[in-house]
Each structure stands twice: as C-alpha cells, then as structure tokens.
Amino acid sequence: MSTVEDLKAIVGSHHVVTNAAKSLRYRKGYRSGYGEALAVVMPGTLVEMWKVLKVLHRDNIIIIMQASNTSLTEGSTPTEGYDRDAVIVKGSRIKDLQLINQGKQVIAFPGTTLFNLEKSLQPLNREPHSVIGSSTLGASVIGGINNNSGGALIQRGPAYTELALYARIDENDELHLVNHLGIDLGETPEEILDNLANRRFDLNNVPNSDERVGHNRDYEKRVRDVDSDLPTRYNADPKGLYEASGAAGKVATFAVRLDTYPSEGESQVFYIGTNSPAVLEKMRRHILSEFKNLPVSGEYMHKEAYDLAKLYGKDSLMVIDKLGTSMLPTMFGMKASAERILGHVPFFKPYFPDRFLQKAGHLFPNQLPKRIEDYANRFEHYVQLKMSGAGIDEARAYLTEFFKEEEGDFFEANADETNKASLHRYVTASVAIRYQELKQDSIDILPLDIALRRNDDDWFEHLPKEIEDKIEYKLYYGHFLDHVMHQDYILKPGVDGHELKKEMLKLLDKRGAIYPAEHNVGHLYEAAPALIEHYKKNDPTNSFNPGIGKSSKKKWWEIY
C-alpha cells in the first residue's frame, strides 16, 4: 500500500486530503507562505496521530505539524525546496482537555484552543496563560507553547512548560514517544496515549513535579527591571527553550501540562491618550518600577493603525463581538471553500469573500464607542492599561496626578468600551493583508515583530527619509509595558518588501532590538544560534518542519 492509502486506513479517507484545491487552506499561511504537500491528514485520536507518525517516518516523509494555522510567519505551513515529500498532520480534531488537581493545572491536546481552555476554567474562577490576543483568533494551546507565544499578560510572561508528551526522531533515525508529563501512564506508546485520552489516572491527585515547571516563573522580576539593556522577552531567549517549548514544530507534541491562574477578579481598563511618546515612556517606567501592583496588561496603538483598523477591520470586529471566537474556525473554513469554488469562475476576482465582507461592513454603523473616537481625534498614541484588585486604586491615583502635569488624558472605560477597544486592537493584525488583498496590484507588505530594550527611552520609531518614502502606511501596535511591538508596513507599489526588510533590520540592530519577539521565526526570519541548537537537539534528522528559521531543508541538516 502507498503512504496515502495507509493514512486513509488509519484515520478514514474523509480525513485525508490530497486534492490540491481543497488542501490549499492548510498549505497557505495566515499572512503569507505557501508550499506543496503530498497530503493533509487529520487524526481524530492521540493513538491515530501516533500511527500516522509511524507511517510517515517509515516512508521518509517530511512531517509538518499544524494546529489552527494562525502563524503570522509561515511557521506551520510547508515551503519550497524540500528533498522529500511532505505531509501536513493537522491535530485540530483532537480537542480534548483535562483539568487536573482541581483545575490548578491543565493538560491540553493538539486541538485545544485558548478560547476553549478559557471557557473551561471560568466555572473554577481560574484562567489560562493567555486570555487576550491569540485567543480571539482561535489559536491552539500547544501552538503557543511550540512558539513561545504570548506575554501580553504582564504577570505571566510567555507560554512555557517543561511538562510535555511528544514524539521525536532521534540521532539513530528512530521514532520515540517521550512522556515528560509527570504522570505514570504505562510503557508502550499506544498504552500511554490510550490511558491519557481515556483518563485512566486520578485527575485530582496528579503528583507535583519538583524538577519541571508548568509556567514561566521569573517574568515579573524581569519586566520590572526597566534599566536593562536587554529585551524582556524574545523568541530565541534560551530560558524559554525546553523540549516542546520553543520547538517550532520540530517535535510532534501530543499534550502539554500547564499551570493555571486564579481569576483576576475585579478589573478596570484605563484608556490613555497622548501626543507624546515620551509621556508614555515616563508612565511606563514608573508603573513597572514603582507600582506595588503590576498591571494585567498594557496594549498600545498608534493613530494610523487605529484609523486603518477602523476601515479594514470593522467586519472582523463585528464578527468576533457578536459571534465569539468559537465560530472562527468554521468561518475561516467557509471562506477558504468559497475562495476555492469562486476561483474557477471568471466573473469573481480573487479574494471575493474578503471583498464582500469589506463592502458589507460599510453598511453597519461605526462600532467604536464615542469616548474612544474622541481620543482618536485628539491624540496620536493610545494605551489600554488594565489593572485588577488593589491595583485599580493605585493606577487611578497615579494617573490623576500624572496628567495634571503631563500632556494627555485618560478615562476609565466601561464594559462596552473595554471590549471594543480590545477587539479593535487585535483585529489590527489582519489589516495589512486585508489591504493587500483588496488592492491586488504590486503592493507588498512587511510585518515586523520586535522586542525593544527595556531601557529604550526613545522607543517610537523614526525612519530615515529614503525608507519613509517607500512606505504607504505604518501600523504600530503592541504590548507596550514590556516593549514588544508589532510594526506592519504597507509599501508603495513596486517596492520590494524583502529588500526593504534588510534595511529595516539593520536599523533595529543598531537600536539593540531583537526579532522576532513572539511569533517564532517561521520561514521569514533567520533563526538565532540558540534556536538552531534547540531545533537540532529536538530533531537530529531534520524530519519535522525542515527549513524553519531559514535553516537547512535537507535530511540530516545537510548544507545546500
């Protein structure tokens, strides 16, 4: 039997996609990236996933592990230049999650999303690592661990665990299942996976691990050190690389065990506006170094990003606001199917669903609350400072006194303003690609994801005229308190994004910035030595996701 026939025998023919048009949605990245694949296979159980891996390993097939495919750097899709066939193993059907030790920890599976985890923990008054940002896009928990994602929540830091169940191919080209969950589940891979899936252990009496941790434990200390020459967090930080953590798909992760957190309780968002980046930096340094209570988060937007998100992200905001994120995977699937079908009809231009949604959005009234719009008319820079508990009064007193002397203003957002401002900030990530799809001419986009030094007082970017002249729009937004910024550039027609990126990265190098900050290197960035070392340790034969970080795509890491 062939590889494809063997895969169909394991998961069923309905869950193996070989048609190029139907598999395109899995072979194409969220923002960019595209590659060929022999098949897309979607196992429905952990045991099926193990059997799939055994077939692919037997037949010397490249394995691309994929969950929600929300990567912004092409990190979960195939690319060009492989020396072997590739198969995408999509784990989104394996959605189970297990709350253990009365919900103080969780075991997440390949298809477990941040959104589902958040909802499961709510009755216990607990929260996962991340409750904003990627959760609104339907991102998976394991994807976040694999990519050191997140960190927007200042008291928690990036996604990290040392407790994982994963498969790797060793230096002797042998496939192994590694159980580092800290739970005795048996001996053989099939036994371990079956026992885990069927909960054949005491969920509320799982032993604590003294040697391995389930979250980043020193982040508060780091983020408070505002005088450091180093960024607070970045993708290649060796402290965040451990087996499945930071693996970037170089192992096949079946499950991760993570710590959860008590719910923040009462919270309040202070919406801040100013025309001076220096004012925000002065505020940031004081809050991080002097506040007794650290903020929950501090999200930044610049006016140009605000205005473009209002124009090109309105329909996304409305969908998430009205339907919630649970519908997003279904809607993404419907959109992909519509694009595939309509692509064969000459009357319809490419990306018709996005064009339709863009037009439909104009039929509805402005979704942004009046006070937020007033600030958009008055100020260039905005921060959503979220505090909880005793920190609310601390921030209220400080900001009241601070803006008596400094340029700017603030107000305490109500529930609707808080929700709309947060969603508006997060739909900004898709604005550049929506703009590019609608224009459909020689427009290139350049997304950068950077970690600035903690002591970078002059944090707002100033570009030389020769670069500024090549850019149509600049979208600045990010996690202001720890200086992790997303900077998306919509380039003028004819400008080569790859060449401009080289110039931009030189400027960032001079500033002591590190990139990428939280979206992994994917196929867009060159991996730092610490990452390459981690990848090779996890995957000596280069069988999983080869080429990541612009590394070798050949078996055994051969040089081109």
Coordinates of C-alpha atoms in Angstrom, one line a residue:
M1 CA 0.0 0.0 0.0
S2 CA 1.1 3.6 -0.6
T3 CA 1.6 6.2 2.1
V4 CA -1.7 7.9 1.3
E5 CA -3.6 4.6 1.4
D6 CA -2.0 3.7 4.7
L7 CA -3.0 7.1 6.2
K8 CA -6.6 6.6 5.0
A9 CA -6.7 3.2 6.7
I10 CA -5.7 4.8 10.0
V11 CA -7.9 7.9 10.0
G12 CA -10.5 7.3 7.3
S13 CA -10.5 8.5 3.7
H14 CA -12.6 11.6 4.7
H15 CA -9.8 12.8 6.9
V16 CA -7.0 12.6 4.3
V17 CA -7.0 15.5 1.8
T18 CA -4.9 15.1 -1.4
N19 CA -6.8 17.4 -3.8
A20 CA -4.6 20.5 -4.3
A21 CA -7.5 22.9 -4.3
K22 CA -9.1 21.5 -1.1
S23 CA -5.8 21.4 0.7
L24 CA -4.8 24.9 -0.2
R25 CA -6.2 26.4 3.1
Y26 CA -3.8 24.1 5.0
R27 CA -0.8 24.7 2.7
K28 CA -1.1 28.5 2.7
G29 CA -0.1 30.6 5.7
Y30 CA -2.4 33.1 7.6
R31 CA -0.5 36.1 6.2
S32 CA 1.9 34.6 3.7
G33 CA 3.7 31.4 2.8
Y34 CA 2.8 28.5 0.5
G35 CA 4.1 25.1 -0.2
E36 CA 3.2 21.7 -1.7
A37 CA 2.2 18.6 0.3
L38 CA 1.5 15.0 -0.6
A39 CA -1.5 15.1 1.7
V40 CA -3.1 16.7 4.7
V41 CA -4.0 14.1 7.4
M42 CA -6.3 14.8 10.3
P43 CA -6.1 12.2 13.0
G44 CA -9.0 12.0 15.5
T45 CA -7.3 10.5 18.5
L46 CA -3.8 10.5 20.1
V47 CA -3.3 6.9 19.1
E48 CA -4.2 7.7 15.5
M49 CA -1.7 10.5 15.5
W50 CA 1.0 8.2 16.7
K51 CA 0.2 5.6 14.0
V52 CA 0.2 8.4 11.4
L53 CA 3.7 9.5 12.5
K54 CA 4.9 5.9 12.3
V55 CA 3.8 5.6 8.6
L56 CA 5.4 9.0 7.7
H57 CA 8.6 8.1 9.5
R58 CA 8.7 4.6 7.8
D59 CA 8.3 6.3 4.4
N60 CA 10.9 9.1 5.0
I61 CA 8.2 11.8 4.7
I62 CA 8.6 15.3 6.0
I63 CA 6.2 16.0 8.8
I64 CA 4.6 19.4 9.2
M65 CA 2.6 19.6 12.4
Q66 CA -0.3 22.0 12.2
A67 CA -3.0 23.1 14.7
S68 CA -5.0 26.2 13.9
N69 CA -2.6 27.6 11.3
T70 CA -2.7 31.1 12.8
S71 CA 1.0 31.6 12.5
L72 CA 1.9 35.0 11.2
T73 CA 5.4 34.0 10.0
E74 CA 4.7 30.9 7.8
G75 CA 5.8 28.6 10.7
S76 CA 3.1 25.9 10.3
T77 CA 2.9 25.5 6.5
P78 CA 5.2 23.8 4.0
T79 CA 7.7 25.7 1.9
E80 CA 9.7 25.1 -1.3
G81 CA 13.0 23.3 -1.7
Y82 CA 12.4 20.0 0.2
D83 CA 14.3 16.9 -0.7
R84 CA 11.4 14.6 0.3
D85 CA 7.6 14.6 0.1
A86 CA 5.9 16.5 2.9
V87 CA 2.6 15.7 4.7
I88 CA 0.7 18.1 7.0
V89 CA -0.5 16.5 10.2
K90 CA -3.3 18.6 11.5
G91 CA -4.3 18.0 15.1
S92 CA -7.3 20.2 15.4
R93 CA -9.8 17.3 15.6
I94 CA -8.2 16.2 18.9
K95 CA -9.9 18.8 21.0
D96 CA -10.0 17.3 24.5
L97 CA -8.6 19.0 27.5
Q98 CA -8.2 17.7 31.1
L99 CA -8.4 19.9 34.2
I100 CA -6.2 18.3 36.8
N101 CA -5.6 18.9 40.5
Q102 CA -8.9 20.8 40.9
G103 CA -8.1 22.9 37.9
K104 CA -4.8 24.3 39.2
Q105 CA -3.3 22.7 36.1
V106 CA -4.5 21.6 32.7
I107 CA -3.5 19.0 30.1
A108 CA -4.0 20.4 26.7
F109 CA -4.2 18.3 23.5
P110 CA -3.3 19.3 19.8
G111 CA -6.7 20.7 19.1
T112 CA -7.3 22.5 22.4
T113 CA -7.7 26.2 21.7
L114 CA -7.0 29.1 24.1
F115 CA -10.6 30.1 23.8
N116 CA -11.9 26.6 24.9
L117 CA -9.5 26.5 27.7
E118 CA -10.5 29.9 29.0
K119 CA -14.2 28.8 28.9
S120 CA -13.5 25.6 30.7
L121 CA -11.7 27.3 33.5
Q122 CA -14.2 30.1 34.1
P123 CA -16.5 28.0 36.4
L124 CA -13.5 27.4 38.6
N125 CA -12.6 31.1 38.7
R126 CA -9.3 30.3 37.1
E127 CA -7.6 31.5 33.9
P128 CA -5.0 30.1 31.3
H129 CA -1.8 31.7 30.4
S130 CA -3.4 34.0 27.8
V131 CA -6.9 35.3 27.7
I132 CA -6.5 38.0 25.0
G133 CA -4.8 38.3 21.6
S134 CA -4.3 34.9 20.1
S135 CA -7.4 33.6 21.9
T136 CA -9.5 35.8 19.7
L137 CA -8.0 34.1 16.6
G138 CA -8.7 30.5 17.7
A139 CA -5.0 29.7 18.3
S140 CA -4.1 26.5 19.9
V141 CA -2.5 26.0 23.4
I142 CA 0.2 23.7 22.0
G143 CA 0.9 26.1 19.2
G144 CA 1.6 28.8 21.7
I145 CA 4.0 26.5 23.7
N146 CA 5.8 25.5 20.5
N147 CA 6.3 29.1 19.5
N148 CA 7.0 30.8 22.9
S149 CA 3.9 32.9 22.1
G150 CA 2.2 35.5 24.3
G151 CA 3.4 37.5 27.2
A152 CA 0.8 40.3 26.9
L153 CA -0.3 39.5 30.5
I154 CA 2.5 41.2 32.4
Q155 CA 2.4 39.0 35.5
R156 CA 2.6 35.7 33.5
G157 CA 5.1 36.1 30.7
P158 CA 5.4 33.9 27.5
A159 CA 3.9 30.5 27.1
Y160 CA 6.2 27.9 28.6
T161 CA 6.2 24.4 30.1
E162 CA 8.7 21.6 30.9
L163 CA 5.9 19.1 31.2
A164 CA 5.0 17.6 27.8
L165 CA 4.2 14.4 25.9
Y166 CA 5.8 14.4 22.5
A167 CA 7.3 12.3 19.7
R168 CA 10.8 12.8 18.3
I169 CA 13.1 11.1 15.8
D170 CA 16.5 10.6 17.4
E171 CA 20.0 10.6 16.1
N172 CA 19.7 7.0 15.0
D173 CA 16.6 7.8 12.9
E174 CA 14.3 6.1 15.3
L175 CA 10.8 7.4 16.4
H176 CA 10.2 7.6 20.1
L177 CA 7.4 8.8 22.4
V178 CA 8.7 10.9 25.3
N179 CA 6.5 11.1 28.4
H180 CA 7.5 14.1 30.5
L181 CA 4.0 14.9 31.8
G182 CA 5.0 13.7 35.2
I183 CA 2.2 11.1 35.1
D184 CA 2.6 7.3 35.1
L185 CA 0.6 6.2 32.0
G186 CA 2.2 2.9 31.1
E187 CA 5.1 1.7 29.0
T188 CA 4.3 1.4 25.3
P189 CA 3.3 4.5 23.2
E190 CA -0.1 3.1 22.4
E191 CA -0.7 2.3 26.1
I192 CA 0.5 5.7 27.2
L193 CA -1.7 7.6 24.7
D194 CA -4.8 5.5 25.3
N195 CA -4.5 5.8 29.1
L196 CA -4.1 9.6 28.8
A197 CA -7.0 10.0 26.4
N198 CA -9.3 7.9 28.5
R199 CA -8.2 9.5 31.8
R200 CA -7.0 6.3 33.4
F201 CA -5.4 8.1 36.3
D202 CA -6.6 10.2 39.2
L203 CA -7.1 13.7 37.7
N204 CA -7.3 15.4 41.1
N205 CA -4.3 13.6 42.5
V206 CA -1.6 14.2 39.9
P207 CA 1.8 14.5 41.7
N208 CA 3.6 17.8 41.6
S209 CA 6.8 17.9 39.7
D210 CA 9.7 19.3 41.7
E211 CA 12.1 19.3 38.7
R212 CA 9.9 20.5 35.9
V213 CA 7.7 23.6 35.9
G214 CA 4.4 24.4 34.1
H215 CA 4.9 28.2 33.5
N216 CA 7.4 31.0 33.3
R217 CA 8.3 31.7 36.9
D218 CA 10.6 34.8 36.8
Y219 CA 8.8 37.1 34.4
E220 CA 7.6 39.7 37.0
K221 CA 11.2 40.3 38.1
R222 CA 12.4 40.7 34.5
V223 CA 9.7 43.1 33.4
R224 CA 10.3 45.3 36.4
D225 CA 13.9 45.8 35.5
V226 CA 13.4 48.8 33.3
D227 CA 17.1 49.7 33.2
S228 CA 18.2 46.5 31.5
D229 CA 19.9 46.7 28.1
L230 CA 18.1 43.5 27.1
P231 CA 14.5 43.0 25.9
T232 CA 12.1 41.5 28.4
R233 CA 11.2 38.6 26.1
Y234 CA 12.0 37.3 22.7
N235 CA 11.6 34.2 20.7
A236 CA 15.3 33.0 20.9
D237 CA 15.7 33.5 24.6
P238 CA 17.5 30.3 25.8
K239 CA 15.4 30.5 29.1
G240 CA 12.3 29.7 27.0
L241 CA 13.7 26.8 25.1
Y242 CA 13.0 23.4 26.6
E243 CA 11.9 20.3 24.6
A244 CA 8.4 21.2 23.3
S245 CA 8.6 24.8 24.5
G246 CA 10.0 26.8 21.6
A247 CA 10.2 23.6 19.4
A248 CA 8.6 25.3 16.4
G249 CA 7.2 22.0 15.2
K250 CA 10.5 20.2 15.4
V251 CA 8.7 17.6 17.6
A252 CA 5.2 16.2 17.4
T253 CA 3.5 17.4 20.6
F254 CA 0.6 15.2 21.9
A255 CA -0.1 17.0 25.1
V256 CA 1.3 19.7 27.4
R257 CA 0.7 20.2 31.2
L258 CA 0.4 23.8 32.2
D259 CA -0.3 25.8 35.4
T260 CA -3.5 27.9 35.5
Y261 CA -4.0 31.1 37.5
P262 CA -6.7 32.5 39.9
S263 CA -9.1 34.8 38.1
E264 CA -8.1 38.4 38.4
G265 CA -11.4 39.3 39.9
E266 CA -12.5 43.0 39.6
S267 CA -10.6 44.7 36.9
Q268 CA -10.6 48.1 35.2
V269 CA -9.2 49.4 31.9
F270 CA -7.8 52.9 31.9
Y271 CA -7.8 54.3 28.3
I272 CA -4.9 56.7 27.9
G273 CA -4.2 59.2 25.1
T274 CA -1.3 61.5 24.4
N275 CA 0.6 63.1 21.6
S276 CA 4.0 62.4 23.2
P277 CA 5.8 59.0 23.1
A278 CA 8.0 60.4 25.9
V279 CA 5.0 60.8 28.2
L280 CA 4.0 57.1 27.7
E281 CA 7.6 56.0 28.4
K282 CA 7.8 58.1 31.6
M283 CA 4.5 56.5 32.7
R284 CA 5.7 53.0 31.7
R285 CA 8.9 53.2 33.7
H286 CA 7.1 54.5 36.8
I287 CA 4.4 51.8 36.7
L288 CA 6.8 48.9 36.2
S289 CA 9.4 50.1 38.7
E290 CA 7.3 51.8 41.4
F291 CA 3.8 50.2 41.4
K292 CA 3.1 47.8 44.2
N293 CA 0.6 46.0 41.9
L294 CA 1.7 45.1 38.4
P295 CA -0.8 45.8 35.7
V296 CA -2.6 42.9 34.0
S297 CA -1.7 44.3 30.6
G298 CA -0.9 47.5 28.7
E299 CA -1.8 47.4 25.0
Y300 CA -0.6 50.2 22.6
M301 CA -2.0 51.6 19.3
H302 CA -0.8 54.4 17.1
K303 CA -3.4 56.6 15.3
E304 CA -2.5 55.3 11.8
A305 CA -3.1 51.7 13.0
Y306 CA -6.3 52.8 14.7
D307 CA -7.6 54.5 11.6
L308 CA -6.8 51.6 9.2
A309 CA -8.2 49.0 11.6
K310 CA -11.4 51.0 11.8
L311 CA -11.6 50.9 8.0
Y312 CA -10.3 47.4 7.2
G313 CA -11.0 45.5 10.4
K314 CA -14.6 46.6 11.1
D315 CA -16.2 43.4 9.8
S316 CA -13.8 41.2 11.8
L317 CA -14.5 43.2 15.0
M318 CA -18.2 42.8 14.5
V319 CA -18.0 39.0 13.9
I320 CA -15.9 38.4 17.0
D321 CA -18.0 40.7 19.1
K322 CA -21.3 39.2 18.1
L323 CA -20.5 35.5 17.4
G324 CA -17.4 35.0 19.6
T325 CA -14.2 33.1 18.7
S326 CA -15.8 29.7 18.8
M327 CA -17.2 30.3 15.3
L328 CA -13.9 31.5 13.8
P329 CA -12.6 28.1 12.7
T330 CA -15.9 27.3 10.9
M331 CA -16.0 30.7 9.3
F332 CA -12.3 30.5 8.1
G333 CA -13.2 27.1 6.6
M334 CA -16.3 28.6 4.8
K335 CA -14.2 31.5 3.5
A336 CA -11.5 29.1 2.2
S337 CA -14.1 26.9 0.5
A338 CA -15.8 29.9 -1.1
E339 CA -12.4 31.2 -2.4
R340 CA -11.7 27.7 -3.9
I341 CA -15.0 27.4 -5.6
L342 CA -15.3 31.0 -6.9
G343 CA -11.6 31.0 -8.0
H344 CA -12.8 28.9 -11.0
V345 CA -15.5 31.5 -12.0
P346 CA -14.0 34.2 -14.2
F347 CA -16.6 36.8 -13.1
F348 CA -15.3 36.8 -9.5
K349 CA -12.0 38.5 -8.7
P350 CA -9.6 36.8 -6.2
Y351 CA -10.4 37.1 -2.5
F352 CA -14.1 37.7 -3.2
P353 CA -15.2 36.8 0.3
D354 CA -12.9 39.5 1.8
R355 CA -14.1 42.0 -0.7
F356 CA -17.7 41.2 0.1
L357 CA -17.1 41.4 3.9
Q358 CA -15.3 44.7 3.4
K359 CA -18.3 46.2 1.5
A360 CA -20.8 44.7 3.9
G361 CA -19.0 46.2 6.9
H362 CA -19.8 49.7 5.5
L363 CA -23.5 49.0 5.8
F364 CA -23.3 49.0 9.6
P365 CA -22.7 52.0 11.8
N366 CA -19.4 52.8 13.4
Q367 CA -18.7 50.1 16.1
L368 CA -16.3 52.2 18.2
P369 CA -17.6 54.0 21.3
K370 CA -17.8 57.8 21.3
R371 CA -15.2 58.4 24.0
I372 CA -12.6 56.2 22.2
E373 CA -13.4 58.1 19.0
D374 CA -12.9 61.4 20.7
Y375 CA -9.5 60.3 21.8
A376 CA -8.7 59.3 18.2
N377 CA -9.4 62.9 17.2
R378 CA -7.3 64.4 20.0
F379 CA -4.3 62.2 20.3
E380 CA -1.8 60.1 18.3
H381 CA -0.9 57.4 20.8
Y382 CA -3.2 55.2 22.9
V383 CA -2.7 52.7 25.7
Q384 CA -5.2 50.4 27.3
L385 CA -3.9 49.9 30.8
K386 CA -5.7 47.1 32.6
M387 CA -5.4 46.8 36.4
S388 CA -7.0 44.4 38.9
G389 CA -7.7 44.3 42.6
A390 CA -5.8 46.9 44.6
G391 CA -4.0 48.0 41.5
I392 CA -7.2 49.8 40.3
D393 CA -7.0 52.5 43.0
E394 CA -3.2 52.6 42.7
A395 CA -3.4 53.4 39.0
R396 CA -6.4 55.8 39.4
A397 CA -4.5 57.9 41.9
Y398 CA -1.3 57.9 39.9
L399 CA -2.8 58.7 36.5
T400 CA -4.9 61.5 38.1
E401 CA -1.8 63.2 39.4
F402 CA 0.4 62.3 36.4
F403 CA -1.8 64.0 33.8
K404 CA -2.1 67.2 35.9
E405 CA 1.5 67.8 34.8
E406 CA 1.9 65.8 31.6
E407 CA 0.4 66.2 28.1
G408 CA -2.5 63.8 27.6
D409 CA -5.6 62.4 29.4
F410 CA -7.3 59.2 30.5
F411 CA -10.7 57.8 31.3
E412 CA -12.0 54.7 33.0
A413 CA -13.5 52.5 30.3
N414 CA -16.9 50.8 30.8
A415 CA -17.5 47.2 29.8
D416 CA -18.5 48.0 26.2
E417 CA -15.6 50.4 25.7
T418 CA -13.2 47.8 27.1
N419 CA -14.4 45.1 24.8
K420 CA -14.5 47.2 21.7
A421 CA -11.1 48.7 22.3
S422 CA -9.5 45.3 22.9
L423 CA -11.1 43.8 19.8
H424 CA -10.1 46.8 17.7
R425 CA -6.5 46.5 18.9
Y426 CA -6.4 42.8 18.0
V427 CA -8.0 42.9 14.5
T428 CA -5.2 45.3 13.6
A429 CA -3.0 42.2 13.0
S430 CA -5.0 41.4 9.9
V431 CA -5.3 44.9 8.4
A432 CA -2.2 44.9 6.2
I433 CA -3.1 41.6 4.5
R434 CA -6.8 42.7 4.0
Y435 CA -5.5 45.9 2.4
Q436 CA -3.2 43.9 0.1
E437 CA -6.0 41.5 -0.9
L438 CA -8.3 44.3 -1.8
K439 CA -5.8 46.3 -3.8
Q440 CA -4.5 43.3 -5.7
D441 CA -1.7 45.1 -7.5
S442 CA 2.1 45.3 -6.9
I443 CA 1.7 46.2 -3.2
D444 CA 3.9 44.3 -0.8
I445 CA 3.5 44.3 3.0
L446 CA 6.3 44.0 5.6
P447 CA 5.3 42.7 9.1
L448 CA 7.9 43.0 11.8
D449 CA 7.6 41.7 15.3
I450 CA 10.3 43.2 17.6
A451 CA 11.4 43.3 21.2
L452 CA 13.0 46.6 22.2
R453 CA 15.5 47.0 25.0
R454 CA 13.8 47.5 28.4
N455 CA 15.7 50.8 28.8
D456 CA 14.9 52.2 25.3
D457 CA 13.5 55.6 26.2
D458 CA 13.2 56.7 22.6
W459 CA 11.0 53.7 21.7
F460 CA 8.9 55.2 18.9
E461 CA 10.4 54.6 15.5
H462 CA 11.9 57.4 13.4
L463 CA 12.7 56.3 9.9
P464 CA 15.2 57.9 7.5
K465 CA 13.6 59.7 4.5
E466 CA 14.9 57.1 2.0
I467 CA 13.0 54.4 3.8
E468 CA 10.0 56.5 4.7
D469 CA 9.4 57.3 1.1
K470 CA 8.9 53.7 0.2
I471 CA 6.1 53.2 2.8
E472 CA 2.4 54.0 2.2
Y473 CA 1.2 53.2 5.7
K474 CA 2.8 52.3 9.0
L475 CA 0.8 50.3 11.6
Y476 CA 2.3 50.4 15.1
Y477 CA 0.7 48.4 17.8
G478 CA 1.9 46.1 20.6
H479 CA 2.4 45.2 24.2
F480 CA 3.8 48.5 25.4
L481 CA 4.7 47.7 29.0
D482 CA 7.3 45.1 28.1
H483 CA 8.3 46.9 24.8
V484 CA 7.2 44.2 22.4
M485 CA 5.9 45.9 19.3
H486 CA 4.3 44.8 16.1
Q487 CA 5.1 47.1 13.2
D488 CA 3.4 46.3 9.9
Y489 CA 4.2 48.3 6.8
I490 CA 2.1 48.7 3.7
L491 CA 4.6 49.5 1.0
K492 CA 4.1 51.7 -2.0
P493 CA 3.6 50.0 -5.4
G494 CA 6.7 48.4 -6.8
V495 CA 8.7 48.4 -3.6
D496 CA 10.3 45.0 -2.8
G497 CA 9.5 44.0 0.7
H498 CA 12.4 41.6 1.0
E499 CA 14.9 44.2 0.1
L500 CA 13.3 46.8 2.4
K501 CA 13.3 44.3 5.2
K502 CA 17.1 44.1 5.1
E503 CA 17.3 47.8 5.6
M504 CA 14.8 47.8 8.4
L505 CA 16.5 45.1 10.3
K506 CA 19.8 46.9 10.1
L507 CA 18.1 49.9 11.9
L508 CA 16.7 47.5 14.5
D509 CA 20.1 46.0 15.1
K510 CA 21.6 49.5 15.8
R511 CA 18.9 50.0 18.4
G512 CA 19.7 46.8 20.2
A513 CA 16.3 45.3 19.3
I514 CA 15.8 41.5 18.9
Y515 CA 13.4 40.0 16.4
P516 CA 11.1 38.2 16.2
A517 CA 9.7 38.8 19.7
E518 CA 6.8 36.3 20.0
H519 CA 5.7 34.8 16.7
N520 CA 8.6 32.5 16.1
V521 CA 11.0 32.8 13.2
G522 CA 8.8 30.8 10.8
H523 CA 10.2 31.0 7.2
L524 CA 10.6 34.8 7.4
Y525 CA 13.4 35.2 9.9
E526 CA 16.8 33.7 10.2
A527 CA 17.0 31.7 13.5
A528 CA 19.5 32.7 16.1
P529 CA 22.2 30.1 17.1
A530 CA 20.3 29.2 20.3
L531 CA 17.2 28.3 18.3
I532 CA 19.2 26.3 15.7
E533 CA 20.8 24.4 18.6
H534 CA 17.4 23.7 20.1
Y535 CA 15.9 22.5 16.8
K536 CA 18.8 20.2 16.1
K537 CA 18.7 18.7 19.6
N538 CA 14.9 18.0 19.2
D539 CA 15.2 16.8 15.6
P540 CA 18.6 15.4 14.6
T541 CA 17.4 14.0 11.3
N542 CA 15.6 17.2 10.3
S543 CA 12.4 15.4 9.6
F544 CA 9.9 17.8 11.3
N545 CA 9.3 21.2 9.7
P546 CA 12.6 21.5 7.9
G547 CA 13.8 24.9 6.8
I548 CA 12.3 26.7 9.8
G549 CA 14.3 29.8 10.5
K550 CA 15.9 29.7 7.1
S551 CA 17.8 26.6 8.1
S552 CA 18.6 23.5 6.0
K553 CA 15.6 21.7 4.3
K554 CA 17.7 18.6 3.8
K555 CA 17.7 15.3 5.7
W556 CA 20.3 15.3 8.5
W557 CA 20.7 19.1 8.2
E558 CA 22.8 18.9 5.1
I559 CA 24.2 22.1 3.8
Y560 CA 23.0 23.3 0.4

